Amino acid sequence: MTLVNAETSLETQRSYIDGRYVDSTSGETFETTYPATNRVICSIEQAGEAEIDAAVASAQRGFEVWSAMTATERGRILMRAVAILRDRNDELAYLDTLDTGKPVAETTTEDIVTGADVIEFYAGLADKLHGETIDFPGHGFARMRREPLGVCVGIGAWNYPMQIAMWKSGLALACGNSMIFKPAEVTPLSATKLAEIYSEAGVPDGVFNVVHGDARVGQALVQHPGVSKVSLTGEAATGKIVMSEAAKTLKKVTLELGGKSPIIIFDDADIESARNAALTNNFYSTGQVCSNGTRVFVQRGIYEEFLAGMAERVNAIPVGDPFDPETLIGPLVSAEHHDKVMRYMKLAIDSGARHVCGGEVPQDPELVGGNYVTPAVFADATDDMVFVREEVFGPLMAVLPFDTEEEVIARANDTPYGLSGAVFTSDFARANRVANSIEAGSVWINDYNYLPASVPFGGYKHSGVGRENGANAIEHYTQVKMIYSTLVPVERYM
Ligand code: NDP
């Protein structure tokens, strides 16, 4: 594959099952568009019932082969996939840029890189997953065996198409499972490339299948009796549906859902560092990041200083062509999502919050056909405003003043979400007190969104169930069996 560009059109995309591309029997297709112009890139064949059944049957066969291999062998094959992924970093990144509109400045340095990091982490862990033995002197011993779950389903969101597929499959496969992955309908292009790379690396047929389609395909996979586990990345509302559907067949679930995370900045913080964190973690990926810190609480003593020069700085962020290496903010993923974000921009304007900058559709003739919006900052926001309470998933930063530590902790936690949070202060004890009190799966002190592969990621409250990344996420992809061996005869009791 060569590097794609803004003009690229691709042939019709098909599902990848049992080590090859297959035609769909559904007779239905859908289209994916380039977000910077909204032109159609290609059609995608929606998987029908026959392909879903075939994907499950193939994944069951794949599981038999894969789980019977030694963990060292599995780890070695996954390491080969990591090497290929790193080799093809830019072409894969460009494909995600074409599909998502995210700038190449991000996709070439973050999306594939961090996905490969996670597969590498689990490839290294594969042969270190052991059970344990519990001794009962004079009687026997229990051998606890860690076993894979079987066929796992991964359902992806559209904001990190390749990275989500890599995070989910690296973990599932290293534990000895097989996986069927359904990419989001608006970003279907890269997941099958991952499947090709796994095949090239030596992953047996059926161990990683990709099926295309809309929510009906996701639903059919969640309901399928041949599937043991579902891992979804998506909105909290989708998470609730998936969890209740999975409950009907008692499938295990991992849910990576939305957020409305706080960044708390105290008077004694390094203001420039805190400002950098707030800006990057509101506007990176055009604000389409689940763990972004979209509620920025700033203590009253530095409030105006924090906002000083903010408009000039935000207005200078390069918005434009995602294939231009200088661009830092590209278009939103789809026209539909653009409409949603613009509704929130209007709500913010009407809310009475102080409009510092942005939130407009750029009038540059080169950008008018795309899903562009300029990054926006609203100050003097209050906790009850709709754009402060709901996940916008766009470049909209709310700045809220606060007075005391106790007050800001209560306000930061006053949300159904609990994905992430951060505290900026030079007071060590306070930093840790506040970090302990934030109800979220990831909290940073004087930093934000630093997510190495070895660290677990996931949400509290409505932001999720289970964890991805880090060693303890294997608990969510394995089960423990107890095998008891006695050293003495069974006594007569009756
Ligand atoms: P959605 O919840 O709309 O969709 C996620 C996936 O679920 C898509 O593949 C979608 O298919 C599929 N789906 C939708 N309905 C069902 C159903 N009933 N059964 C099974 N599958 C279904 O999320 P978005 O794609 O809009 O992604 C944005 C959301 O993802 C945000 O809320 C964001 O915060 C969250 N997110 C969370 C992350 C985390 O790790 N915590 C990371 C990244 C994003 P289709 O595309 O066809 O609709």
Coordinates of C-alpha atoms and ligand atoms in Angstrom, one line a residue:
M1 CA 0.0 0.0 0.0
T2 CA 1.2 3.5 -0.8
L3 CA 0.3 6.6 1.1
V4 CA -3.2 7.8 0.4
N5 CA -4.0 11.4 0.0
A6 CA -7.1 13.7 0.0
E7 CA -8.0 12.7 -3.5
T8 CA -7.8 8.9 -2.9
S9 CA -10.8 6.8 -3.8
L10 CA -10.8 3.2 -2.8
E11 CA -12.5 0.1 -4.1
T12 CA -15.6 -1.3 -2.3
Q13 CA -14.6 -2.6 1.2
R14 CA -15.5 -6.1 2.3
S15 CA -15.4 -8.0 5.6
Y16 CA -12.3 -10.0 6.4
I17 CA -13.1 -13.5 7.7
D18 CA -11.0 -16.6 8.0
G19 CA -7.9 -15.0 6.6
R20 CA -9.5 -13.5 3.4
Y21 CA -11.9 -10.9 2.1
V22 CA -15.5 -12.2 1.6
D23 CA -18.5 -10.9 -0.3
S24 CA -21.6 -10.0 1.6
T25 CA -24.9 -11.7 1.2
S26 CA -26.8 -8.7 2.7
G27 CA -27.1 -6.9 -0.6
E28 CA -26.6 -3.6 1.4
T29 CA -23.8 -1.1 1.2
F30 CA -23.0 2.1 2.9
E31 CA -20.5 4.9 2.2
T32 CA -17.6 6.5 4.0
T33 CA -16.6 10.1 3.3
Y34 CA -13.5 12.3 3.6
P35 CA -14.4 14.7 6.4
A36 CA -12.5 17.6 5.0
T37 CA -14.6 17.7 1.8
N38 CA -17.4 15.2 2.4
R39 CA -16.7 13.5 -0.8
V40 CA -17.3 9.7 -0.9
I41 CA -14.2 7.7 -0.5
C42 CA -15.8 4.3 -1.2
S43 CA -18.7 1.9 -0.5
I44 CA -18.6 -0.8 2.2
E45 CA -20.5 -4.0 2.1
Q46 CA -22.6 -4.5 5.2
A47 CA -22.2 -7.9 6.7
G48 CA -25.3 -10.1 6.6
E49 CA -26.4 -12.8 8.9
A50 CA -24.4 -15.4 6.9
E51 CA -21.2 -13.4 7.3
I52 CA -21.8 -12.9 11.0
D53 CA -22.3 -16.6 11.5
A54 CA -19.3 -17.4 9.4
A55 CA -17.2 -14.9 11.4
V56 CA -18.2 -16.6 14.6
A57 CA -17.6 -20.1 13.3
S58 CA -14.2 -19.1 11.9
A59 CA -13.3 -17.4 15.2
Q60 CA -14.2 -20.6 17.1
R61 CA -11.9 -22.6 14.9
G62 CA -9.2 -19.9 15.2
F63 CA -9.6 -20.0 18.9
E64 CA -8.9 -23.8 19.0
V65 CA -5.7 -23.4 17.0
W66 CA -4.5 -20.2 18.8
S67 CA -5.2 -21.3 22.3
A68 CA -3.4 -24.6 21.7
M69 CA -0.2 -22.8 20.8
T70 CA 2.4 -22.0 23.4
A71 CA 2.1 -18.5 24.8
T72 CA 5.7 -17.9 23.7
E73 CA 4.7 -18.7 20.1
R74 CA 1.7 -16.3 20.4
G75 CA 3.8 -13.6 21.8
R76 CA 6.4 -14.0 19.0
I77 CA 3.8 -13.8 16.3
L78 CA 2.3 -10.6 17.9
M79 CA 5.8 -9.1 18.0
R80 CA 6.0 -9.7 14.3
A81 CA 2.8 -7.9 13.8
V82 CA 4.2 -5.0 15.9
A83 CA 7.2 -4.8 13.6
I84 CA 5.0 -4.7 10.4
L85 CA 2.8 -2.1 12.0
R86 CA 5.7 0.2 12.8
D87 CA 7.1 -0.3 9.3
R88 CA 3.8 0.7 7.8
N89 CA 3.1 3.5 10.3
D90 CA 2.7 6.3 7.9
E91 CA 0.5 4.5 5.3
L92 CA -1.9 3.3 8.1
A93 CA -1.9 6.8 9.7
Y94 CA -2.7 8.4 6.4
L95 CA -5.6 6.0 5.9
D96 CA -7.0 6.9 9.3
T97 CA -6.6 10.6 8.4
L98 CA -8.6 10.1 5.2
D99 CA -11.3 8.4 7.2
T100 CA -11.4 10.5 10.3
G101 CA -10.1 13.9 9.1
K102 CA -7.6 13.9 12.0
P103 CA -4.3 15.7 11.1
V104 CA -1.4 13.6 9.9
A105 CA 0.6 15.4 12.6
E106 CA -1.4 13.2 15.1
T107 CA -2.1 10.0 13.3
T108 CA 1.6 9.5 12.3
T109 CA 2.9 10.1 15.8
E110 CA 0.1 8.9 18.0
D111 CA -2.6 6.5 16.7
I112 CA -0.5 3.6 15.2
V113 CA 2.4 4.2 17.5
T114 CA 0.4 3.8 20.7
G115 CA -1.6 0.9 19.3
A116 CA 1.6 -0.9 18.4
D117 CA 3.0 -0.1 21.9
V118 CA 0.0 -1.9 23.5
I119 CA 0.3 -5.0 21.3
E120 CA 4.0 -5.1 22.1
F121 CA 3.3 -4.8 25.8
Y122 CA 0.8 -7.7 25.7
A123 CA 3.0 -9.8 23.3
G124 CA 5.7 -9.5 26.0
L125 CA 3.3 -10.4 28.7
A126 CA 1.8 -13.5 26.9
D127 CA 4.2 -16.1 28.3
K128 CA 4.2 -14.5 31.7
L129 CA 0.6 -15.3 32.4
H130 CA 0.6 -18.1 34.9
G131 CA -1.8 -19.7 37.3
E132 CA -0.7 -20.6 40.8
T133 CA -0.7 -23.5 43.1
I134 CA -2.2 -23.6 46.6
D135 CA -0.9 -26.3 48.8
F136 CA -3.0 -28.2 51.5
P137 CA -0.3 -30.2 53.4
G138 CA -1.4 -33.7 54.1
H139 CA -4.3 -33.5 51.7
G140 CA -3.5 -32.2 48.3
F141 CA -3.2 -29.1 46.3
A142 CA -5.2 -26.8 44.1
R143 CA -3.8 -25.7 40.7
M144 CA -5.3 -22.5 39.4
R145 CA -5.2 -22.3 35.7
R146 CA -5.6 -19.1 33.8
E147 CA -7.6 -19.8 30.6
P148 CA -8.8 -17.6 27.7
L149 CA -12.5 -16.8 27.3
G150 CA -13.0 -17.9 23.7
V151 CA -14.4 -15.7 21.0
C152 CA -14.3 -12.0 22.0
V153 CA -16.1 -9.3 20.1
G154 CA -14.6 -5.8 19.8
I155 CA -16.8 -2.9 18.7
G156 CA -15.0 0.3 17.9
A157 CA -15.8 4.0 18.0
W158 CA -14.7 6.3 15.2
N159 CA -12.3 8.6 16.9
Y160 CA -9.3 6.2 17.1
P161 CA -10.2 3.6 14.5
M162 CA -6.9 1.8 14.2
Q163 CA -5.7 2.4 17.8
I164 CA -9.0 1.0 19.3
A165 CA -8.7 -2.2 17.1
M166 CA -5.1 -2.6 18.2
W167 CA -5.8 -2.0 21.9
K168 CA -8.6 -4.5 22.0
S169 CA -7.0 -7.2 19.8
G170 CA -3.6 -7.0 21.4
L171 CA -5.0 -7.8 24.8
A172 CA -7.5 -10.4 23.7
L173 CA -5.1 -12.3 21.4
A174 CA -2.2 -12.3 23.9
C175 CA -4.5 -14.0 26.4
G176 CA -5.2 -16.7 23.8
N177 CA -8.7 -15.5 22.7
S178 CA -9.8 -14.9 19.1
M179 CA -11.6 -11.6 18.2
I180 CA -14.2 -10.4 15.8
F181 CA -13.9 -6.7 15.4
K182 CA -16.6 -4.3 14.1
P183 CA -15.3 -0.9 13.2
A184 CA -17.5 2.2 13.5
E185 CA -19.6 2.7 10.4
V186 CA -18.0 6.1 9.6
T187 CA -14.4 4.9 9.9
P188 CA -14.3 1.4 8.4
L189 CA -11.0 1.6 6.4
S190 CA -8.2 0.6 8.7
A191 CA -9.4 -2.4 10.7
T192 CA -9.1 -4.8 7.8
K193 CA -5.5 -3.6 7.2
L194 CA -4.8 -4.7 10.8
A195 CA -6.4 -8.1 9.9
E196 CA -4.1 -8.4 6.9
I197 CA -1.0 -7.5 9.0
Y198 CA -2.0 -10.1 11.6
S199 CA -2.3 -12.7 8.8
E200 CA 1.1 -11.7 7.4
A201 CA 2.7 -12.0 10.9
G202 CA 1.4 -15.5 11.2
V203 CA -1.8 -15.2 13.2
P204 CA -3.8 -18.2 12.2
D205 CA -6.9 -17.7 10.1
G206 CA -10.0 -16.8 12.1
V207 CA -8.2 -15.5 15.1
F208 CA -8.9 -11.9 14.0
N209 CA -11.9 -11.3 11.8
V210 CA -13.4 -7.9 10.8
V211 CA -17.0 -7.5 10.0
H212 CA -18.4 -4.3 8.5
G213 CA -21.7 -2.8 9.2
D214 CA -23.9 -0.5 11.3
A215 CA -25.4 -1.0 14.8
R216 CA -27.4 -4.0 13.6
V217 CA -24.1 -5.9 13.0
G218 CA -22.9 -4.9 16.4
Q219 CA -26.1 -6.0 18.0
A220 CA -26.1 -9.4 16.2
L221 CA -22.6 -10.0 17.5
V222 CA -23.5 -9.1 21.0
Q223 CA -26.5 -11.5 20.9
H224 CA -24.6 -14.3 19.2
P225 CA -24.5 -17.5 21.4
G226 CA -21.0 -18.4 20.1
V227 CA -19.5 -15.2 21.5
S228 CA -18.1 -15.2 25.1
K229 CA -17.2 -11.5 25.6
V230 CA -17.9 -8.1 24.2
S231 CA -15.7 -5.0 24.5
L232 CA -17.2 -1.8 23.3
T233 CA -15.7 1.6 22.9
G234 CA -18.5 4.1 22.4
E235 CA -21.1 6.4 24.0
A236 CA -22.5 5.7 27.5
A237 CA -26.0 5.2 26.0
T238 CA -24.6 2.5 23.6
G239 CA -22.8 0.9 26.6
K240 CA -26.0 0.5 28.5
I241 CA -27.7 -1.2 25.5
V242 CA -24.8 -3.5 24.9
M243 CA -24.5 -4.5 28.5
S244 CA -28.2 -5.3 28.8
E245 CA -28.1 -7.3 25.5
A246 CA -25.0 -9.1 26.6
A247 CA -26.7 -10.0 29.9
K248 CA -29.3 -12.1 28.1
T249 CA -26.5 -14.6 27.3
L250 CA -24.4 -13.7 30.3
K251 CA -21.5 -12.5 28.2
K252 CA -18.7 -10.7 29.9
V253 CA -18.3 -7.0 29.0
T254 CA -15.7 -4.3 28.9
L255 CA -17.1 -0.9 28.2
E256 CA -14.9 2.1 27.4
L257 CA -17.4 5.0 27.3
G258 CA -17.6 8.8 27.3
G259 CA -16.5 11.4 29.7
K260 CA -16.8 15.0 30.9
S261 CA -13.6 15.2 32.8
P262 CA -12.3 18.0 35.1
I263 CA -9.0 19.7 35.0
I264 CA -8.5 21.5 38.4
I265 CA -6.0 24.3 38.5
F266 CA -5.1 25.9 41.8
D267 CA -3.6 29.3 42.4
D268 CA -0.1 27.9 43.1
A269 CA 0.0 25.9 39.8
D270 CA 2.5 26.4 37.0
I271 CA 0.0 28.4 34.9
E272 CA 1.7 27.9 31.6
S273 CA 1.9 24.2 32.1
A274 CA -1.7 24.0 33.1
R275 CA -2.8 26.2 30.2
N276 CA -0.9 23.9 27.8
A277 CA -2.6 20.9 29.3
A278 CA -6.0 22.5 29.1
L279 CA -5.6 23.6 25.4
T280 CA -4.1 20.3 24.1
N281 CA -6.6 18.2 26.0
N282 CA -9.6 20.1 24.7
F283 CA -8.5 20.6 21.1
Y284 CA -6.4 17.5 20.2
S285 CA -8.3 15.4 17.6
T286 CA -10.6 18.4 17.2
G287 CA -11.9 17.7 20.7
Q288 CA -12.9 14.1 19.8
V289 CA -11.1 12.4 22.6
C290 CA -13.1 10.5 25.3
S291 CA -10.7 11.4 28.1
N292 CA -10.4 15.1 27.3
G293 CA -10.5 17.6 30.2
T294 CA -13.5 19.6 29.0
R295 CA -14.4 21.2 32.4
V296 CA -11.5 23.5 33.4
F297 CA -11.8 24.7 37.0
V298 CA -9.5 27.6 37.7
Q299 CA -9.1 29.0 41.2
R300 CA -10.2 32.6 41.5
G301 CA -6.8 34.1 42.3
I302 CA -5.3 33.2 38.9
Y303 CA -8.6 33.1 36.9
E304 CA -8.1 36.2 34.8
E305 CA -4.4 35.5 34.4
F306 CA -5.2 32.0 33.1
L307 CA -7.6 33.6 30.5
A308 CA -5.3 36.4 29.5
G309 CA -4.1 36.0 25.9
M310 CA -6.2 32.9 25.5
A311 CA -8.2 34.1 22.5
E312 CA -5.0 35.1 20.6
R313 CA -3.4 31.8 21.4
V314 CA -6.4 29.7 20.4
N315 CA -7.1 31.7 17.2
A316 CA -3.5 31.0 16.1
I317 CA -3.9 27.2 16.2
P318 CA -3.6 26.0 12.6
V319 CA -7.0 24.7 11.4
G320 CA -7.2 23.2 8.0
D321 CA -6.2 20.4 5.6
P322 CA -5.5 17.3 7.7
F323 CA -2.9 16.1 5.2
D324 CA -0.8 19.3 5.7
P325 CA 1.8 18.5 8.4
E326 CA 1.4 21.9 9.9
T327 CA -2.3 21.5 10.6
L328 CA -3.2 20.9 14.3
I329 CA -7.0 20.9 14.0
G330 CA -8.8 19.1 11.2
P331 CA -12.5 18.7 10.4
L332 CA -14.9 16.8 12.7
V333 CA -15.5 13.2 11.6
S334 CA -18.9 13.7 9.8
A335 CA -21.5 16.2 8.7
E336 CA -23.9 14.7 11.3
H337 CA -21.4 15.1 14.1
H338 CA -20.7 18.7 12.9
D339 CA -24.4 19.5 13.3
K340 CA -24.3 18.1 16.8
V341 CA -21.2 20.1 17.8
M342 CA -22.6 23.3 16.3
R343 CA -25.8 22.8 18.4
Y344 CA -23.6 22.8 21.5
M345 CA -21.7 25.9 20.3
K346 CA -25.1 27.7 20.0
L347 CA -26.2 26.4 23.4
A348 CA -22.9 27.8 24.8
I349 CA -23.4 31.2 23.2
D350 CA -27.0 31.3 24.5
S351 CA -26.1 30.1 28.0
G352 CA -24.7 33.4 29.2
A353 CA -21.2 32.1 29.6
R354 CA -18.4 34.5 28.5
H355 CA -17.5 33.8 24.9
V356 CA -13.7 34.1 24.7
C357 CA -13.2 32.8 21.2
G358 CA -14.1 30.3 18.4
G359 CA -17.1 28.1 17.7
E360 CA -17.5 29.4 14.2
V361 CA -17.6 27.6 10.9
P362 CA -14.5 29.0 9.0
Q363 CA -15.4 30.9 5.9
D364 CA -12.1 30.1 4.1
P365 CA -13.2 28.8 0.6
E366 CA -10.8 25.9 1.0
L367 CA -12.6 24.7 4.1
V368 CA -16.3 25.4 3.5
G369 CA -17.1 21.9 2.1
G370 CA -15.7 20.2 5.2
N371 CA -16.9 19.6 8.7
Y372 CA -14.8 22.4 10.2
V373 CA -15.4 24.4 13.4
T374 CA -12.9 26.7 15.1
P375 CA -11.8 25.8 18.6
A376 CA -13.9 27.6 21.2
V377 CA -13.4 28.7 24.8
F378 CA -16.2 29.8 27.1
A379 CA -15.4 31.3 30.5
D380 CA -17.6 32.0 33.5
A381 CA -19.4 28.8 32.8
T382 CA -21.6 27.3 35.5
D383 CA -22.1 23.6 36.5
D384 CA -25.7 23.6 35.3
M385 CA -25.1 24.7 31.7
V386 CA -26.0 22.0 29.2
F387 CA -22.6 22.2 27.4
V388 CA -20.9 21.8 30.8
R389 CA -22.9 18.8 31.7
E390 CA -23.0 16.8 28.5
E391 CA -20.3 15.3 26.4
V392 CA -19.9 17.5 23.3
F393 CA -17.0 15.5 21.7
G394 CA -15.9 18.7 19.8
P395 CA -13.4 21.6 20.4
L396 CA -15.4 23.3 23.2
M397 CA -13.6 24.2 26.4
A398 CA -15.6 25.4 29.4
V399 CA -13.7 27.4 32.0
L400 CA -15.2 27.6 35.5
P401 CA -14.0 29.7 38.5
F402 CA -13.8 28.1 42.0
D403 CA -12.7 29.2 45.5
T404 CA -11.9 26.2 47.8
E405 CA -10.6 22.7 47.5
E406 CA -13.6 21.1 49.1
E407 CA -15.9 23.0 46.7
V408 CA -14.0 22.1 43.6
I409 CA -13.9 18.4 44.5
A410 CA -17.6 18.2 44.9
R411 CA -18.2 20.1 41.7
A412 CA -15.7 18.0 39.7
N413 CA -17.5 14.8 40.8
D414 CA -20.9 16.2 40.1
T415 CA -21.3 14.3 36.8
P416 CA -22.5 10.8 35.9
Y417 CA -19.1 10.3 34.1
G418 CA -15.8 9.3 35.7
L419 CA -13.2 8.7 33.0
S420 CA -10.4 11.0 33.8
G421 CA -9.3 14.1 35.6
A422 CA -6.3 16.2 36.6
V423 CA -5.1 18.5 39.3
F424 CA -2.5 21.3 38.8
T425 CA -0.8 22.6 42.0
S426 CA 2.6 22.8 43.5
D427 CA 1.4 21.6 46.9
F428 CA 2.3 17.9 47.0
A429 CA -0.2 16.9 49.7
R430 CA -3.1 18.8 48.2
A431 CA -2.3 17.3 44.7
N432 CA -2.6 13.8 46.2
R433 CA -5.6 14.6 48.3
V434 CA -7.5 15.9 45.3
A435 CA -6.3 13.1 43.0
N436 CA -7.6 10.6 45.6
S437 CA -10.9 12.3 45.7
I438 CA -11.6 12.6 42.0
E439 CA -14.0 9.8 41.0
A440 CA -12.3 8.7 37.8
G441 CA -10.3 5.8 36.4
S442 CA -7.3 8.0 35.4
V443 CA -6.1 11.1 37.3
W444 CA -3.0 13.0 36.5
I445 CA -1.0 15.4 38.8
N446 CA 0.4 18.3 36.8
D447 CA 0.0 16.4 33.6
Y448 CA -2.8 15.2 31.3
N449 CA -3.7 12.2 29.1
Y450 CA -0.3 10.5 29.5
L451 CA -1.3 6.9 28.8
P452 CA 1.6 4.4 28.4
A453 CA 0.7 0.9 27.5
S454 CA 1.6 -0.5 30.9
V455 CA -1.0 1.7 32.7
P456 CA -4.7 0.6 33.0
F457 CA -7.2 2.8 31.3
G458 CA -11.0 2.8 31.9
G459 CA -13.8 4.6 33.6
Y460 CA -15.7 4.9 36.9
K461 CA -19.5 5.5 36.9
H462 CA -21.1 5.9 33.5
S463 CA -17.6 6.0 31.8
G464 CA -17.2 2.3 31.7
V465 CA -16.8 -1.2 33.0
G466 CA -13.4 -3.0 33.2
R467 CA -10.0 -1.8 32.0
E468 CA -7.8 -1.9 28.9
N469 CA -4.0 -1.7 28.9
G470 CA -1.7 -2.6 31.8
A471 CA -1.1 -6.0 33.3
N472 CA -4.3 -6.3 35.3
A473 CA -6.6 -5.9 32.2
I474 CA -5.8 -9.6 31.6
E475 CA -8.4 -10.3 34.3
H476 CA -11.0 -9.1 31.9
Y477 CA -9.9 -11.5 29.1
T478 CA -9.1 -14.7 31.0
Q479 CA -10.9 -16.8 33.5
V480 CA -9.5 -18.9 36.4
K481 CA -10.1 -22.6 36.7
M482 CA -9.4 -24.5 39.9
I483 CA -8.1 -28.1 39.5
Y484 CA -7.9 -29.9 42.8
S485 CA -5.6 -32.9 43.2
T486 CA -5.8 -35.0 46.3
L487 CA -2.9 -37.0 47.7
V488 CA -5.1 -39.2 50.0
P489 CA -8.0 -41.5 49.3
V490 CA -11.6 -40.2 49.7
E491 CA -12.9 -41.3 53.1
R492 CA -16.1 -43.2 53.6
Y493 CA -18.8 -40.8 54.7
M494 CA -22.0 -42.7 53.9
Ligands
NDP1 P1 -21.3 5.0 19.5 O1 -21.7 4.5 20.8 O2 -22.3 5.7 18.7 O3 -20.8 3.8 18.6 C1 -19.7 2.9 19.0 C2 -19.8 1.6 18.3 O4 -20.9 0.9 18.7 C3 -20.0 1.8 16.7 O5 -19.2 0.8 16.1 C4 -21.5 1.6 16.6 O6 -21.8 1.2 15.3 C5 -21.7 0.5 17.6 N1 -23.1 0.4 18.0 C6 -24.1 1.3 18.0 N2 -25.2 0.8 18.6 C7 -25.0 -0.5 18.9 C8 -25.7 -1.6 19.4 N3 -27.0 -1.4 19.8 N4 -25.1 -2.8 19.6 C9 -23.9 -3.0 19.3 N5 -23.1 -2.0 18.7 C10 -23.6 -0.8 18.5 O7 -20.0 5.9 19.7 P2 -19.2 6.8 18.6 O8 -18.7 5.9 17.5 O9 -20.1 7.9 18.3 O10 -17.9 7.2 19.4 C11 -17.9 8.3 20.3 C12 -18.0 7.9 21.7 O11 -17.0 6.9 22.1 C13 -17.9 9.0 22.7 O12 -18.9 9.0 23.7 C14 -16.5 8.8 23.3 O13 -16.4 9.4 24.6 C15 -16.5 7.3 23.3 N6 -15.1 6.9 23.4 C16 -14.6 6.3 24.6 C17 -13.3 5.9 24.7 C18 -12.8 5.2 26.0 O14 -11.8 4.5 25.9 N7 -13.5 5.4 27.1 C19 -12.3 6.1 23.6 C20 -12.9 6.7 22.5 C21 -14.2 7.1 22.4 P3 -22.1 2.4 14.2 O15 -20.8 3.0 14.0 O16 -22.6 1.7 13.0 O17 -23.1 3.3 14.8

